[in-house]
Short mmCIF file of C-alpha atoms in Angstrom, two decimals:
data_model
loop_
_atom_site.label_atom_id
_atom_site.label_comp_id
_atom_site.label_asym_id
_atom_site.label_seq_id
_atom_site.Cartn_x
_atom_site.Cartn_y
_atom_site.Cartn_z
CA UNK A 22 107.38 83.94 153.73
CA UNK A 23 104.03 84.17 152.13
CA UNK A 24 104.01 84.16 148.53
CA UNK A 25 103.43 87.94 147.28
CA UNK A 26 100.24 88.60 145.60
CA UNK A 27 99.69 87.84 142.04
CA UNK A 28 99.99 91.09 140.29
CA UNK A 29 97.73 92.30 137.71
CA UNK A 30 98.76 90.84 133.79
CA UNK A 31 100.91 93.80 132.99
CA UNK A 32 99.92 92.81 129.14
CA UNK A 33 96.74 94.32 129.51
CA UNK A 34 98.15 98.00 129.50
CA UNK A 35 99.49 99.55 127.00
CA UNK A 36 102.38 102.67 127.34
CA UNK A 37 101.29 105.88 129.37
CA UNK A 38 103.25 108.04 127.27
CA UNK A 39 104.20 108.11 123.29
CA UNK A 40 105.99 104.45 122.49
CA UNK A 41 107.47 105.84 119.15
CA UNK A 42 110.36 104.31 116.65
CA UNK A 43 109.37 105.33 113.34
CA UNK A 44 107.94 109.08 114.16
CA UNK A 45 106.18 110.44 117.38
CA UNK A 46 103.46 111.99 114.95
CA UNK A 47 102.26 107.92 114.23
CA UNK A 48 101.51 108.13 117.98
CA UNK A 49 97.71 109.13 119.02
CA UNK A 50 95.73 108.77 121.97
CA UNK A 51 93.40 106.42 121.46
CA UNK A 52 92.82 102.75 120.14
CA UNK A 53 93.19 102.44 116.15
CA UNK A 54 92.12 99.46 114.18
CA UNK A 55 94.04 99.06 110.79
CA UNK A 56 92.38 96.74 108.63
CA UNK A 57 94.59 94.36 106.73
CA UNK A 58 93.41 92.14 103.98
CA UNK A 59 95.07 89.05 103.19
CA UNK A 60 97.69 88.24 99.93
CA UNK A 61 97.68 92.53 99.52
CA UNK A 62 101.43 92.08 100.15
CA UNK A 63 101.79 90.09 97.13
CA UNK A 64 100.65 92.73 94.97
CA UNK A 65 103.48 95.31 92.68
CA UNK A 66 101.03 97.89 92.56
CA UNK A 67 100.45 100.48 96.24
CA UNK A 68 98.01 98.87 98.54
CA UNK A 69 95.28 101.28 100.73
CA UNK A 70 95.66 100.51 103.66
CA UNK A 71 92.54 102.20 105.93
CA UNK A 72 91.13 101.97 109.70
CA UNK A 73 88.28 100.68 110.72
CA UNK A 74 86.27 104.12 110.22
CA UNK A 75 87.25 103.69 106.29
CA UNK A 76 90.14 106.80 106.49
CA UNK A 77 93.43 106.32 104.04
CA UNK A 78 96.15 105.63 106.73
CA UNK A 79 98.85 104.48 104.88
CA UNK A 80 99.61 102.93 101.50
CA UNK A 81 102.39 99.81 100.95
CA UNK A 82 104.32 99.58 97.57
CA UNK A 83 105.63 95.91 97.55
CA UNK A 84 108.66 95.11 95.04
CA UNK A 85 107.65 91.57 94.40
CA UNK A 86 110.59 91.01 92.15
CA UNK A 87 113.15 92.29 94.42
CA UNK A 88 115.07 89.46 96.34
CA UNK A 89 115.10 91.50 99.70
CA UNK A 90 111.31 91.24 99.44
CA UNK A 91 111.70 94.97 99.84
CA UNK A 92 107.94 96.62 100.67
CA UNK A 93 107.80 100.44 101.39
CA UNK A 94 104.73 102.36 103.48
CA UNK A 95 103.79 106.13 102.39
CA UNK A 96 101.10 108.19 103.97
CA UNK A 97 98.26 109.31 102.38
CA UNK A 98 100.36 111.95 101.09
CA UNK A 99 102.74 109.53 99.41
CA UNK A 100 105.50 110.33 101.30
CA UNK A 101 107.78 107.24 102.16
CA UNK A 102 107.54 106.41 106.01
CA UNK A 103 109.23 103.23 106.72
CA UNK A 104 110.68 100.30 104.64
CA UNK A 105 111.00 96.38 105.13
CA UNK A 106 114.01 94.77 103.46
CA UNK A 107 116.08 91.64 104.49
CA UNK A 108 120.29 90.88 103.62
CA UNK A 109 119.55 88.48 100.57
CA UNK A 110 121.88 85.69 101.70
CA UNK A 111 120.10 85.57 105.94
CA UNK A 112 118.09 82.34 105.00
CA UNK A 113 115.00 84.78 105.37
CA UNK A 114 115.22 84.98 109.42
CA UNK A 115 116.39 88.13 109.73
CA UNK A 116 114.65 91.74 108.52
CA UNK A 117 115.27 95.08 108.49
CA UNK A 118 112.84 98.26 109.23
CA UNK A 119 114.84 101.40 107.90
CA UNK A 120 113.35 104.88 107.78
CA UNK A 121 111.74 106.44 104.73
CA UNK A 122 112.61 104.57 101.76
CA UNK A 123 116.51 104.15 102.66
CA UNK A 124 117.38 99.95 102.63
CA UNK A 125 120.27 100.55 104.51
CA UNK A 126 120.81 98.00 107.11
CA UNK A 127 123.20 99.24 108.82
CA UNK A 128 121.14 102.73 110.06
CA UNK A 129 118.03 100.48 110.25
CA UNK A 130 115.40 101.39 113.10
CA UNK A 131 115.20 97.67 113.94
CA UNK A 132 116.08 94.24 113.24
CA UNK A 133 114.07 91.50 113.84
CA UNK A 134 114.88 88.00 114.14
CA UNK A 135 112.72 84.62 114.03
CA UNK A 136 113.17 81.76 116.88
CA UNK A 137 113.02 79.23 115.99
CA UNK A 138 113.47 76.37 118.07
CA UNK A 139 110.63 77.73 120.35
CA UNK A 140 107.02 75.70 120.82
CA UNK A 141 105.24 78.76 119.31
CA UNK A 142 106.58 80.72 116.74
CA UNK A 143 108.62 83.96 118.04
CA UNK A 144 110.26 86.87 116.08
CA UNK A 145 112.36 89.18 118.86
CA UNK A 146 112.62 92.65 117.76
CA UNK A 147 115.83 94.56 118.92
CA UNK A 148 115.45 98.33 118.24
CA UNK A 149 118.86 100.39 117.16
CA UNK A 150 121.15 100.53 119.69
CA UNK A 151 120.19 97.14 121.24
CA UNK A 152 123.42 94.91 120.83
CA UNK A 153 121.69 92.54 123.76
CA UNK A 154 120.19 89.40 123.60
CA UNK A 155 117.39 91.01 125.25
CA UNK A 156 114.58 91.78 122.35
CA UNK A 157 112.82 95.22 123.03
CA UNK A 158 109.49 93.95 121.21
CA UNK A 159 108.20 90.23 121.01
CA UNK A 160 105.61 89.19 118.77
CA UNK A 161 104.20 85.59 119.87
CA UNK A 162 101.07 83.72 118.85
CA UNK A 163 99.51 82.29 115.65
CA UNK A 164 100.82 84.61 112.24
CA UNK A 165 99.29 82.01 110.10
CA UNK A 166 95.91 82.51 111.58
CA UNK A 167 96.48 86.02 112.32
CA UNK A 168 96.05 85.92 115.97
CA UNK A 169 98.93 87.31 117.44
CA UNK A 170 100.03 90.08 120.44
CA UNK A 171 102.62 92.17 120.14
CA UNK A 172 104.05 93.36 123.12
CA UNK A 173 107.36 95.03 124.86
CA UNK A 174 109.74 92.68 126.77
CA UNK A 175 108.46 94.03 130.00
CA UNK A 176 105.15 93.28 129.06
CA UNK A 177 103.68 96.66 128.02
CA UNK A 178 100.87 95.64 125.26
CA UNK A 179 101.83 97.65 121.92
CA UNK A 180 98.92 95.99 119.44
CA UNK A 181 97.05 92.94 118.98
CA UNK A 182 96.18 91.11 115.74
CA UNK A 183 93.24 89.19 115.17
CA UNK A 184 91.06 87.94 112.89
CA UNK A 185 87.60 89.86 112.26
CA UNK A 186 84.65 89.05 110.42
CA UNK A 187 83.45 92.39 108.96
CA UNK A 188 80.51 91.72 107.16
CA UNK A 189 79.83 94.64 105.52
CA UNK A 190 83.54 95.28 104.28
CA UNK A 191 84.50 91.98 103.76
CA UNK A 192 85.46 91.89 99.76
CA UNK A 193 84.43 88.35 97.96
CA UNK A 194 87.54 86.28 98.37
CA UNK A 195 89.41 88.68 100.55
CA UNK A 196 90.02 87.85 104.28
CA UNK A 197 90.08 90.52 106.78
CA UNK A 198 92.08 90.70 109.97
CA UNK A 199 92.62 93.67 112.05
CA UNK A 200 95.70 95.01 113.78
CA UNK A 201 94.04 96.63 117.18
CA UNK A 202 97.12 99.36 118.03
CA UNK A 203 97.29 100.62 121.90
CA UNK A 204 96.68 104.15 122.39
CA UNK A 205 100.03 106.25 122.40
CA UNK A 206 101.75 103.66 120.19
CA UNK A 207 103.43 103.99 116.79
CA UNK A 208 101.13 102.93 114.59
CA UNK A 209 103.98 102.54 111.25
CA UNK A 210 106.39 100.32 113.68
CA UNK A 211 103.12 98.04 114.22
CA UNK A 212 102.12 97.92 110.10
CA UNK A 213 105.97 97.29 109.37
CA UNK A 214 106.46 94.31 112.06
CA UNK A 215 102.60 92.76 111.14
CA UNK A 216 104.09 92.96 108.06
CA UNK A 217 107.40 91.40 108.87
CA UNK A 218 105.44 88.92 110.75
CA UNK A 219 103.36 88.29 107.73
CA UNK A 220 106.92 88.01 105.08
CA UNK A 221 108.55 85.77 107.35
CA UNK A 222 105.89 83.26 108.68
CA UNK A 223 102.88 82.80 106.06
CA UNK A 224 104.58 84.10 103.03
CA UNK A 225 107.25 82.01 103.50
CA UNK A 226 104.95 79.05 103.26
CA UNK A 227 104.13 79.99 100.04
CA UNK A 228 107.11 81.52 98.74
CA UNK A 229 108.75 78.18 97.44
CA UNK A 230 106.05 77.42 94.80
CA UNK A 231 106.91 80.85 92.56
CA UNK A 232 111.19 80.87 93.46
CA UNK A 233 111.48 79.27 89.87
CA UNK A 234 110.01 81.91 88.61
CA UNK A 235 111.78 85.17 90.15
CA UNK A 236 115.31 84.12 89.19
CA UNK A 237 114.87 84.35 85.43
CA UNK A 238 113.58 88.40 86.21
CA UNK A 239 116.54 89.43 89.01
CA UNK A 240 118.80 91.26 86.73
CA UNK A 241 116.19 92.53 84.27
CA UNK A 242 115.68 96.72 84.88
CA UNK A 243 111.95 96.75 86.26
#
């Protein structure tokens, strides 16, 4: 039998209709850019977060003394869209997107889990419902050098990050990298698993240095 065609990478196209887990109105029909600057997670205070024609699309509130490295995303109107939080005692592997501002694991919209014993770092995203070992989302590439693709397990292409040089935006001492979002896809599920992404593989590099110091502040009222 002759060996069937090679079809065309699948990876390339991304959903016909409206991929949506946080909200259907975070789904528009064309390509967005979000730019993301590097170490604006670590911040307490709300980071802007903006596409790449300068408008406010959402805006991140990062607890950085809360254990579950909890980090919440408003829109411009400040209302609470999404929110990242982890079980305290997972060893870090596994996180939690939950709707609004709730940190409820149990209702979350997702769960998403890092492989580990893969070549290149993998984190499998199962969406509610999902009790599989089948992910619904995988995000696979380089997080530490922000050059990553974020795709569906059948191999729809949701978003792509990569690095970008923006000249004129670039702010001294600030890297930029950009999360290109296929048209029709949520664009808060992308910003909360880039974000995930960014928690569980680069932060995580850093995180052991300043553990010391977040201990002593856990049961003070912030």
């Amino acid at each position: 039998m002759a060996a069937p065609a090679p079809a065309p990478s699948v990876a390339a196209v991304g959903p016909t209709e409206a991929y949506a887990v946080v909200g259907n109105h975070f789904c528009v029909p064309y390509e967005t850019v979000l730019i993301m600057k590097e170490k604006m997670f670590s911040l307490s205070g709300k980071a802007d977060i903006r596409d790449s024609q300068g408008n406010l699309m959402f805006r991140l509130q990062g607890n950085a003394f809360s254990v579950s490295k909890q980090k919440t995303f408003f829109d411009p109107n400040d209302k609470p869209v999404c929110t990242l939080t982890s079980k305290v005692f997972s060893l870090h592997n596994t996180t939690y997107l939950c709707t609004g501002d709730s940190t409820d694991t149990n209702g979350a919209l997702l769960m998403a889990k890092k492989i580990i014993l893969s070549f290149t770092p993998v984190l499998n995203v199962f969406l509610k419902g999902n009790t599989s070992d089948n992910p619904d989302i995988v995000l696979q590439g380089s997080f530490i050098h922000h050059q990553f693709d974020i795709s569906t397990s059948k191999g729809v292409k949701l978003a792509r990050v990569e690095r970008e040089l923006f000249s004129a935006q670039e702010l001294l001492g600030s890297q930029s990298y950009a999360i290109r979002i296929m048209p029709n896809v949520d664009m808060a599920l992308i910003l909360g698993l880039v974000t995930m992404a960014d928690d569980i593989f680069v932060d995580a590099k850093h995180h052991h240095h300043h553990h010391h110091h977040h201990g002593v502040r856990v049961g003070v009222g912030i």
